[in-house]
mmCIF file of C-alpha atoms (C1' of nucleotides) in Angstrom:
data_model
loop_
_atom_site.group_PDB
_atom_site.id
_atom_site.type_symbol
_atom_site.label_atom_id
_atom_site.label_comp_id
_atom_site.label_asym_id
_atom_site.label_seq_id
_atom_site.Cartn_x
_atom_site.Cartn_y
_atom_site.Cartn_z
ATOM 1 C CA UNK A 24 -18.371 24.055 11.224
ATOM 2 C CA UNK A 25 -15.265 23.495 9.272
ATOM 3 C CA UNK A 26 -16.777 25.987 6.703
ATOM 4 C CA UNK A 27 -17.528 28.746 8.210
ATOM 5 C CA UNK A 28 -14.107 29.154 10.322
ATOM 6 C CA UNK A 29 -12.322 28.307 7.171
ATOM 7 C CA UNK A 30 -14.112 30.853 5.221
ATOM 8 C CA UNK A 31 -14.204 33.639 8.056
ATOM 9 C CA UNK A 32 -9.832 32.834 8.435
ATOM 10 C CA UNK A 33 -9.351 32.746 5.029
ATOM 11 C CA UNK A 34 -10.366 36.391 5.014
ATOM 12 C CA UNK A 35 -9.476 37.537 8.199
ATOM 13 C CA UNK A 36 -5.910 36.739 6.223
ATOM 14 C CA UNK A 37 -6.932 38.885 3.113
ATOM 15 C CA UNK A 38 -6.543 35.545 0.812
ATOM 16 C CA UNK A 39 -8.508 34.976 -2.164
ATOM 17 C CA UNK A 40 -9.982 31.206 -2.998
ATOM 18 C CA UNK A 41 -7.644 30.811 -5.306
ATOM 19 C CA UNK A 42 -4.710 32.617 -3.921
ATOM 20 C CA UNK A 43 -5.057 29.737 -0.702
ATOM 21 C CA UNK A 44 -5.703 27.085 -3.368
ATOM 22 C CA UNK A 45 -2.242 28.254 -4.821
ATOM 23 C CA UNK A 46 -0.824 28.039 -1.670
ATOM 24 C CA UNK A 47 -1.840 24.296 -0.678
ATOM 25 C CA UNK A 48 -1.954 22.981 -4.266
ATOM 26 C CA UNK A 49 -5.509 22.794 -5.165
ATOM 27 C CA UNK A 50 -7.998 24.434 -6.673
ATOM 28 C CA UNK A 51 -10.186 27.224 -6.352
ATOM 29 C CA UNK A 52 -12.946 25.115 -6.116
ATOM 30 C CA UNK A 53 -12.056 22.671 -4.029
ATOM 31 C CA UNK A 54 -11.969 25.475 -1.529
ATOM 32 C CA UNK A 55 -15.099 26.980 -2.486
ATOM 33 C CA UNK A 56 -16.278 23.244 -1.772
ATOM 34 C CA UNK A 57 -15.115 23.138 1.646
ATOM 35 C CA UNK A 58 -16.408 26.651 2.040
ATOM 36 C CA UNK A 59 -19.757 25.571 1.107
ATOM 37 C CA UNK A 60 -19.619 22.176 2.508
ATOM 38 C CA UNK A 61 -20.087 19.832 -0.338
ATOM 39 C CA UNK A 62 -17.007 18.275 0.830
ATOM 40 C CA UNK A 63 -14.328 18.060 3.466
ATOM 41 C CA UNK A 64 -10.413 18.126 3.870
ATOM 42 C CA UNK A 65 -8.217 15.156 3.924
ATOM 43 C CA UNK A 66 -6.018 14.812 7.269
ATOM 44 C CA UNK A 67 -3.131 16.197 4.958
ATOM 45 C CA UNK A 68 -5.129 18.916 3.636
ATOM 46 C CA UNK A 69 -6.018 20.613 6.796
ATOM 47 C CA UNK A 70 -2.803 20.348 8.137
ATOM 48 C CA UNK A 71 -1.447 22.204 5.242
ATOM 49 C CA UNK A 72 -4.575 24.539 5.328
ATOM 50 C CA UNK A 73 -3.611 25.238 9.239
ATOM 51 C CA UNK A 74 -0.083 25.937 7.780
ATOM 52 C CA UNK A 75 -1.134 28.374 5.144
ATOM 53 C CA UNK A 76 -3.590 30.376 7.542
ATOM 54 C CA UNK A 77 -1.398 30.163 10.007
ATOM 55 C CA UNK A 78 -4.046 28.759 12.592
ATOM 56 C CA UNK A 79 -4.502 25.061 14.018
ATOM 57 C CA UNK A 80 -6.510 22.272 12.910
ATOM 58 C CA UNK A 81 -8.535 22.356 16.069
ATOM 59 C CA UNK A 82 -9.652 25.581 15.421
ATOM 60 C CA UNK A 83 -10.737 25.066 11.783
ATOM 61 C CA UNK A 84 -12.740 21.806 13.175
ATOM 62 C CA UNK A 85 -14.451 23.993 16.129
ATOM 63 C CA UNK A 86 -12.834 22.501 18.905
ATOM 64 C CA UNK A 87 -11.191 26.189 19.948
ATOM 65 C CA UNK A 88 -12.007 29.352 19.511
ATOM 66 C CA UNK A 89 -8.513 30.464 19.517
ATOM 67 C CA UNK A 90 -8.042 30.939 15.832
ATOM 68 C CA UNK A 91 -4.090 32.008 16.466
ATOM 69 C CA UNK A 92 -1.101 29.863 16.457
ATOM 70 C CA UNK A 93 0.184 29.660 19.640
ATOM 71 C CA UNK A 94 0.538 26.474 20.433
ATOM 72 C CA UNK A 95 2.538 25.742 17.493
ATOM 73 C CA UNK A 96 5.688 23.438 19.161
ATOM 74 C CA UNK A 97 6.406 21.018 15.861
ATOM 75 C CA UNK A 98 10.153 20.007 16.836
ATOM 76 C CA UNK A 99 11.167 21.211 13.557
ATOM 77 C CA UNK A 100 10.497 24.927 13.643
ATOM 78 C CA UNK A 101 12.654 27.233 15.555
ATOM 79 C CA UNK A 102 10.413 30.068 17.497
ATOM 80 C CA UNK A 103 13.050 32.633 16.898
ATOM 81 C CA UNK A 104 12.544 33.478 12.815
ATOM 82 C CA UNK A 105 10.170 33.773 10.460
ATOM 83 C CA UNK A 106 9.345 30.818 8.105
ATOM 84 C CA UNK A 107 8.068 30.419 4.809
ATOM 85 C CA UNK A 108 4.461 28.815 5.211
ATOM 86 C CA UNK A 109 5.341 26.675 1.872
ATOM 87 C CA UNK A 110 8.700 25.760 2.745
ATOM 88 C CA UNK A 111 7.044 24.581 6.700
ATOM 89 C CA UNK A 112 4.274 22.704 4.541
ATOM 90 C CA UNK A 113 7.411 20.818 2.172
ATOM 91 C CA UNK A 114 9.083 19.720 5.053
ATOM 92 C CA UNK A 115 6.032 18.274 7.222
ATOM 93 C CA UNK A 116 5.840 16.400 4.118
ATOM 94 C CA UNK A 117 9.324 14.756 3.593
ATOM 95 C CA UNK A 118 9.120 14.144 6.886
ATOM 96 C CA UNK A 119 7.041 11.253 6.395
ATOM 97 C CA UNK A 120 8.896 10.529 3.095
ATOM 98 C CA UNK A 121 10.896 7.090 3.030
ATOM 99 C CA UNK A 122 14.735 7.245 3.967
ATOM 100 C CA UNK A 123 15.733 7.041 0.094
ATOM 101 C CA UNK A 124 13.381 10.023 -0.738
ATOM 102 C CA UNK A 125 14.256 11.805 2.610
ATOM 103 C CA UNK A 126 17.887 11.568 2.087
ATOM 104 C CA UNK A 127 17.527 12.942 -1.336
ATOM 105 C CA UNK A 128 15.627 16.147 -0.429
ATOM 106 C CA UNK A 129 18.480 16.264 1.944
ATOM 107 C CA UNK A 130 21.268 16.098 -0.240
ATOM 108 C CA UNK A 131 19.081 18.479 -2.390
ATOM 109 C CA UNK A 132 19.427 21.250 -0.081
ATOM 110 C CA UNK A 133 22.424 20.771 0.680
ATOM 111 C CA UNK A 134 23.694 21.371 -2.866
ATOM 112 C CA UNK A 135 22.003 24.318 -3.082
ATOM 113 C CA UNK A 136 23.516 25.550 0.216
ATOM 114 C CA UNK A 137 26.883 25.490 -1.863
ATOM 115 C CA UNK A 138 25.497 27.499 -4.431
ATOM 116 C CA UNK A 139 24.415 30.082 -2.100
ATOM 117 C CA UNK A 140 27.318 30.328 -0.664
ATOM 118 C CA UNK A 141 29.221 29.869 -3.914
ATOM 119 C CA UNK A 142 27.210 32.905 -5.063
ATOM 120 C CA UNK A 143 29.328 34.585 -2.229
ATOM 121 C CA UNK A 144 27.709 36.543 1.019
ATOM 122 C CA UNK A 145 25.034 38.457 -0.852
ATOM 123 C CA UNK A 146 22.340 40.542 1.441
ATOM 124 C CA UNK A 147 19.135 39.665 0.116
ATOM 125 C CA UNK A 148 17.414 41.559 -2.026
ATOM 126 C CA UNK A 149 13.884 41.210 -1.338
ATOM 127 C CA UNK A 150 12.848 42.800 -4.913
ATOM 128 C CA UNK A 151 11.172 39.992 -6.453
ATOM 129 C CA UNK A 152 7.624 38.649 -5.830
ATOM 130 C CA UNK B 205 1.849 10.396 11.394
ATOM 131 C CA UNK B 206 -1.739 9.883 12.570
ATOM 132 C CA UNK B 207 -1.061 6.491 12.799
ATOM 133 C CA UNK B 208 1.774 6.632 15.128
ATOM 134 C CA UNK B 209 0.519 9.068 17.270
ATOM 135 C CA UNK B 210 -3.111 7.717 17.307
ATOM 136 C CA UNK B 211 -1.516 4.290 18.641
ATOM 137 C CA UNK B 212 1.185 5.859 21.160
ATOM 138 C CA UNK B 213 -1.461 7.753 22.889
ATOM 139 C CA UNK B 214 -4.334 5.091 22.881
ATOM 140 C CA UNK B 215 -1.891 2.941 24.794
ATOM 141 C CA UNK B 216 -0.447 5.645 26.893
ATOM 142 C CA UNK B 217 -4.310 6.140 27.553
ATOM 143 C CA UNK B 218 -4.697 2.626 28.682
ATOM 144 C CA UNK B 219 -7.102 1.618 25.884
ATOM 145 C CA UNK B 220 -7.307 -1.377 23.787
ATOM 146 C CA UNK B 221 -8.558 -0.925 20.168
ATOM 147 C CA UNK B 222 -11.543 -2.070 20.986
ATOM 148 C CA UNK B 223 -12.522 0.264 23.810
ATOM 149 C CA UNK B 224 -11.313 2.680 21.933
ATOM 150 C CA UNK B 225 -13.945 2.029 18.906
ATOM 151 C CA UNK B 226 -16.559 2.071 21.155
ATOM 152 C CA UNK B 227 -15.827 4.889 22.789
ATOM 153 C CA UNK B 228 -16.000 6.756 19.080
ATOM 154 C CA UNK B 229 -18.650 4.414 17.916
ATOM 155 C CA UNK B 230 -17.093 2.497 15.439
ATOM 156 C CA UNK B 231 -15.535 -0.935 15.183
ATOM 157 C CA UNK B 232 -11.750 -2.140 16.255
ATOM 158 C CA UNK B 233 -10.935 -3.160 12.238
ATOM 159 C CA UNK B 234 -11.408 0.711 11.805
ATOM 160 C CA UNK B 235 -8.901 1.900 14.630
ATOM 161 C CA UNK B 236 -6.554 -0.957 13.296
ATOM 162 C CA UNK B 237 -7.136 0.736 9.839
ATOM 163 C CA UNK B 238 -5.891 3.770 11.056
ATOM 164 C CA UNK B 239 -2.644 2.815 13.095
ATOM 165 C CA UNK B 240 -1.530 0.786 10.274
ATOM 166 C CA UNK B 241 -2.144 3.710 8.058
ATOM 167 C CA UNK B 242 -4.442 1.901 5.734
ATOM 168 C CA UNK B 243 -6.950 4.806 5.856
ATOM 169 C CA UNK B 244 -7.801 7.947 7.949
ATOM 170 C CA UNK B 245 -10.181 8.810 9.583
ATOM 171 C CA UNK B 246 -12.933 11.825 8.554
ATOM 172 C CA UNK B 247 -12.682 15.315 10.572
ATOM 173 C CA UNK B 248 -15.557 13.941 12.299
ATOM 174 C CA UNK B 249 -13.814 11.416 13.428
ATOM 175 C CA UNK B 250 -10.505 12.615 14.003
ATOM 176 C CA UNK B 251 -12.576 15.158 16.458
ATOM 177 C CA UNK B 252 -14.235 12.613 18.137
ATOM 178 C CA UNK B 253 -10.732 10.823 18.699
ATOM 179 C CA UNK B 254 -9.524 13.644 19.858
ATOM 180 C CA UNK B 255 -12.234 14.050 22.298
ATOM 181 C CA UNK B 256 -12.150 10.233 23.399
ATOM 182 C CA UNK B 257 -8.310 10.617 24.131
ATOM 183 C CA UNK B 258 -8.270 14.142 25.786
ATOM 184 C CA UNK B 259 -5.931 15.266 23.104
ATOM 185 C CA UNK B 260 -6.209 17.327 20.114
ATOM 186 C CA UNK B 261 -6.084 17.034 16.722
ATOM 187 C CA UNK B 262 -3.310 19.110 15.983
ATOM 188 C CA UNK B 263 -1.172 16.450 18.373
ATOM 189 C CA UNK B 264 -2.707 13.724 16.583
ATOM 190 C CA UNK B 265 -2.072 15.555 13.117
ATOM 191 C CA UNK B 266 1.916 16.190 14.248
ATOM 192 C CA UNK B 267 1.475 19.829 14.438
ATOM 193 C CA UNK B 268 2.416 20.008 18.162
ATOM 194 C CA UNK B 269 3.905 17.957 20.612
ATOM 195 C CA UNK B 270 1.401 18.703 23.518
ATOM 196 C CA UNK B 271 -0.676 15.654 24.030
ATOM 197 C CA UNK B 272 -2.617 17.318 26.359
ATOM 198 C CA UNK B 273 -5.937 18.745 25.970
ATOM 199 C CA UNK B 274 -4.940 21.610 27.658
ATOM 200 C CA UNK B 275 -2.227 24.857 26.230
ATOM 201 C CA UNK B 276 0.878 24.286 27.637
ATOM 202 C CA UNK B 277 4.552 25.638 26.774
ATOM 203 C CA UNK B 278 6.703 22.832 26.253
ATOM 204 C CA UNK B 279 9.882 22.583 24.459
ATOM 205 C CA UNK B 280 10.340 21.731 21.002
ATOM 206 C CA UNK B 281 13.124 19.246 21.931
ATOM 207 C CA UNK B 282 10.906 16.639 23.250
ATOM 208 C CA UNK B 283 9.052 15.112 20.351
ATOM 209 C CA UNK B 284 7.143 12.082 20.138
ATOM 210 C CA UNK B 285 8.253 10.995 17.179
ATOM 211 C CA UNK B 286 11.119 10.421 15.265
ATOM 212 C CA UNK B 287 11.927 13.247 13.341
ATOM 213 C CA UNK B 288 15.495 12.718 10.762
ATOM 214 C CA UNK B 289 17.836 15.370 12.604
ATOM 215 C CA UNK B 290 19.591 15.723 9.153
ATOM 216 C CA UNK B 291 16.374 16.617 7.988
ATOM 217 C CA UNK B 292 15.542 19.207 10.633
ATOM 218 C CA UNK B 293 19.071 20.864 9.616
ATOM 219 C CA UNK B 294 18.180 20.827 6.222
ATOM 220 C CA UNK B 295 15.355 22.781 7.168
ATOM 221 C CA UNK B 296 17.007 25.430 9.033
ATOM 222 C CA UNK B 297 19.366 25.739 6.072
ATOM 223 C CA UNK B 298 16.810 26.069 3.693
ATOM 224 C CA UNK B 299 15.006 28.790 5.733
ATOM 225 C CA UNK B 300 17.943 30.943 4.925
ATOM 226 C CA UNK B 301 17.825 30.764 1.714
ATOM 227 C CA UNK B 302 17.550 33.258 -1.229
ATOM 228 C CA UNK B 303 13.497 33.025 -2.459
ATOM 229 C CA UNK B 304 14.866 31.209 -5.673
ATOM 230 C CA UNK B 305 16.600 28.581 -3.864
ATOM 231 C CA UNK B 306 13.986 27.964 -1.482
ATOM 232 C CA UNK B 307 11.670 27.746 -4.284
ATOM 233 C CA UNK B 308 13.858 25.226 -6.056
ATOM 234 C CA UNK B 309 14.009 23.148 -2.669
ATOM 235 C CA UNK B 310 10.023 23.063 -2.216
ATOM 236 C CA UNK B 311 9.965 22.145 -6.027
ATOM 237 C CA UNK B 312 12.020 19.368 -5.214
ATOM 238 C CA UNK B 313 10.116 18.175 -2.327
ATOM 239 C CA UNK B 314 6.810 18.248 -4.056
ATOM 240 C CA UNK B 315 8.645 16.328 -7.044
ATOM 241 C CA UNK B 316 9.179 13.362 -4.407
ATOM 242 C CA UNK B 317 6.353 13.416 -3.047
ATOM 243 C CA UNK B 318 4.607 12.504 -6.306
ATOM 244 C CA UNK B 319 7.374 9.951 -6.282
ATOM 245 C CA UNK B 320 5.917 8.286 -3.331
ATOM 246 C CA UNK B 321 2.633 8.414 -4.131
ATOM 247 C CA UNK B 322 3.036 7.128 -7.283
ATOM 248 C CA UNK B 323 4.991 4.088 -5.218
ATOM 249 C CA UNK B 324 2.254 3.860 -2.940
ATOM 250 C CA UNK B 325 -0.323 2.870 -5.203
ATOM 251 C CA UNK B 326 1.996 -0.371 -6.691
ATOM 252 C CA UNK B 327 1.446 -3.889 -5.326
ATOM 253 C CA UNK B 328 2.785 -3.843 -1.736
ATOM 254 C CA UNK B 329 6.684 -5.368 -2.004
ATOM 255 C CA UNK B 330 5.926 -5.832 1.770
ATOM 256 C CA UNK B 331 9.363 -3.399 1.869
ATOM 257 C CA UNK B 332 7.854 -1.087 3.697
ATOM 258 C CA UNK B 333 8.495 -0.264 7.348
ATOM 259 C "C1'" DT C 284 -8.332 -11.536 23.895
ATOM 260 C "C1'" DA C 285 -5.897 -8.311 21.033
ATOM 261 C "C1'" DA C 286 -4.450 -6.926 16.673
ATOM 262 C "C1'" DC C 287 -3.794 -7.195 11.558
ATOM 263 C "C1'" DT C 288 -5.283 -7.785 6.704
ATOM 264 C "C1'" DA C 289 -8.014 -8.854 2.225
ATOM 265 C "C1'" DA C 290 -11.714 -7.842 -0.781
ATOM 266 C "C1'" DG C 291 -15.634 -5.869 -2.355
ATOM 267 C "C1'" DA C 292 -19.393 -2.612 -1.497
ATOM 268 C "C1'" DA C 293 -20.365 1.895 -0.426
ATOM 269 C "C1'" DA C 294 -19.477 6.482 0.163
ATOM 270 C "C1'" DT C 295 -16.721 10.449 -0.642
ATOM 271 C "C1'" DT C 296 -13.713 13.686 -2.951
ATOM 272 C "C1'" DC C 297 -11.617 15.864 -6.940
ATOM 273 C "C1'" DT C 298 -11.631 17.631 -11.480
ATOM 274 C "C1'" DT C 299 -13.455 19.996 -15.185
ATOM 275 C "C1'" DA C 300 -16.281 23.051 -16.983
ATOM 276 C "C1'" DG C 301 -19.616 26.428 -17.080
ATOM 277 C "C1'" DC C 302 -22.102 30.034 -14.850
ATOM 278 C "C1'" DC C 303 -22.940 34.341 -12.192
ATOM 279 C "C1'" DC C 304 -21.520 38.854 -10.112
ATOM 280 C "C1'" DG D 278 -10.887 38.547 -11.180
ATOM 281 C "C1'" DG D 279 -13.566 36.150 -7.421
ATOM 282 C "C1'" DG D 280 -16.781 32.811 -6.212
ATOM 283 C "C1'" DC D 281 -20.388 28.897 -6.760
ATOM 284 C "C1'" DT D 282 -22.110 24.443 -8.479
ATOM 285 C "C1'" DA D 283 -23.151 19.999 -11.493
ATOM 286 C "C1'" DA D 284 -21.805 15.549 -13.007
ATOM 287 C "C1'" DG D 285 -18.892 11.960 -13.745
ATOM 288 C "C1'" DA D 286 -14.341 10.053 -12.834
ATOM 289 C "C1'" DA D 287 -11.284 8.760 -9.527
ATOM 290 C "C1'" DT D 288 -10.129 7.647 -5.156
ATOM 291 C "C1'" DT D 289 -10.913 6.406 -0.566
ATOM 292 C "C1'" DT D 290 -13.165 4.378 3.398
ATOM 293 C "C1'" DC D 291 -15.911 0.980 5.801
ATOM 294 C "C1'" DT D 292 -17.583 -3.574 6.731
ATOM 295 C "C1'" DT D 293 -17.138 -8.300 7.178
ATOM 296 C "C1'" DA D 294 -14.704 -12.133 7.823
ATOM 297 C "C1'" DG D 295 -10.776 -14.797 8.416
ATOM 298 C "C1'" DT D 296 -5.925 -15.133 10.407
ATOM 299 C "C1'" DT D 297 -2.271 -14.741 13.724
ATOM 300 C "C1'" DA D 298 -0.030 -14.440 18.346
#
DNA sequence: TAACTAAGAAATTCTTAGCCC
DNA sequence: GGGCTAAGAATTTCTTAGTTA
C-alpha cells in the first residue's frame, strides 16, 4: 500500500527517485525499495517523506485518500508563508534534540540572523538554484 | 515523539498497556517498548495503533495536533507537547532567510543530529530525561 | 495489577554495486 | 539520467523473563 501511493505522489510532484532521495537524505535506492516493497520506512523516514511530498503519513500508509496537506497544524509552522520543505524537516528534528544540542542550533541561527542583517536590508535575489 | 504521544493518548483513551496490546495483537513489553522510546513500532503497526486509538498517525507521528480521527481546524497554539518556544522563533527567523543562510542553518542541524545519534548509541549515563 | 528493563534471538533495513532501459 | 535488484553488513525489533511500585 505504502508503495504504490508513494510511487503515484512522488510523481504526481514531478520528483525523480533520486531527486526525493536528495531531499530526505537517502538514496535512490532505498526509494526504489520502498517503491517496490522490499522494504519499509522508519517512523522518521515517513515523516520526512510526508514533508518532502508535501502529503501526510496517513495517506502514504492508506488510511486516507486525501493525498493533500490540509490538515497540517504542527505548532511550529505559521499558515501564512511559504516554507522550505528541508528547513520544516531540520526543525521537526531538533525538536527532539537534547537542550544542549537544541540550544546550539538556536544560538546557530541566531548568529546568522546578525549576518543577514549585518549584510544590510538586501531584497532577495532569487537567482541561484 | 511517538512515545509521548502514543502514552498521552492511550491514557486519555482509558487504556492500560495491556489492553492496549491486545487490542493490536501484541504483548504489553512491546507498548512499554515504545513509550519509553526503546523501539518503534512498523507502519503496520503504527496503523493499527492508530486504528485502536481512533487517532491517526500523523498525530501520533507529531505532524498535527488533532487527536481525532476525524479533520478538524484547530489552532496551532494548542499543542500537546512541549515544543522549545526559542526554538519555534528560531524557526520563523530562519524561514526568512537568504537560501545560503538557510542552507547553512539546515547544515547545522543535520551536523547535530549525527551528534546525537552518535551519543545515542554509547552506554546509557542514565542522563537522559 | 501496571509498568519498566536486560539480553539474546530473530527479523529487517541499508548500503554498495551492478544491471537494464 | 532514471530505475530495479542481489547480497552481505549493519541495525533494529521482538520475546521472554525478572524487577519494581
Amino acid at each position: 500500500m505504502l508503495s504504490k501511493r508513494l510511487k503515484l505522489i512522488r510523481n504526481r510532484r514531478g520528483l525523480t527517485q533520486t531527486g526525493l532521495a536528495h531531499k530526505v537524505k537517502t538514496t535512490k535506492g532505498t526509494i526504489s525499495n520502498y517503491e517496490n516493497g522490499h522494504s519499509t520506512p522508519s517512523n522518521e523516514m515517513l515523516r520526512d517523506l510526508a514533508d518532502a511530498l508535501d502529503t501526510t503519513t496517513d495517506y502514504l500508509l492508506g488510511r486516507t485518500d486525501i493525498d493533500t496537506n490540509v490538515s497540517r497544524t504542527v505548532s511550529y509552522s505559521e499558515s501564512d508563508f511559504e516554507t522550505d520543505p528541508d528547513l520544516q524537516i531540520a526543525f521537526r528534528e531538533a525538536s527532539d534534540f537534547s537542550e544542549e544540542n537544541r540550544k546550539q542550533a538556536i544560538d546557530f541561527i541566531n548568529y546568522l540572523k546578525e549576518k543577514e542583517k549585518a549584510k544590510g536590508r538586501k531584497i532577495p535575489n532569487s537567482s541561484d538554484e
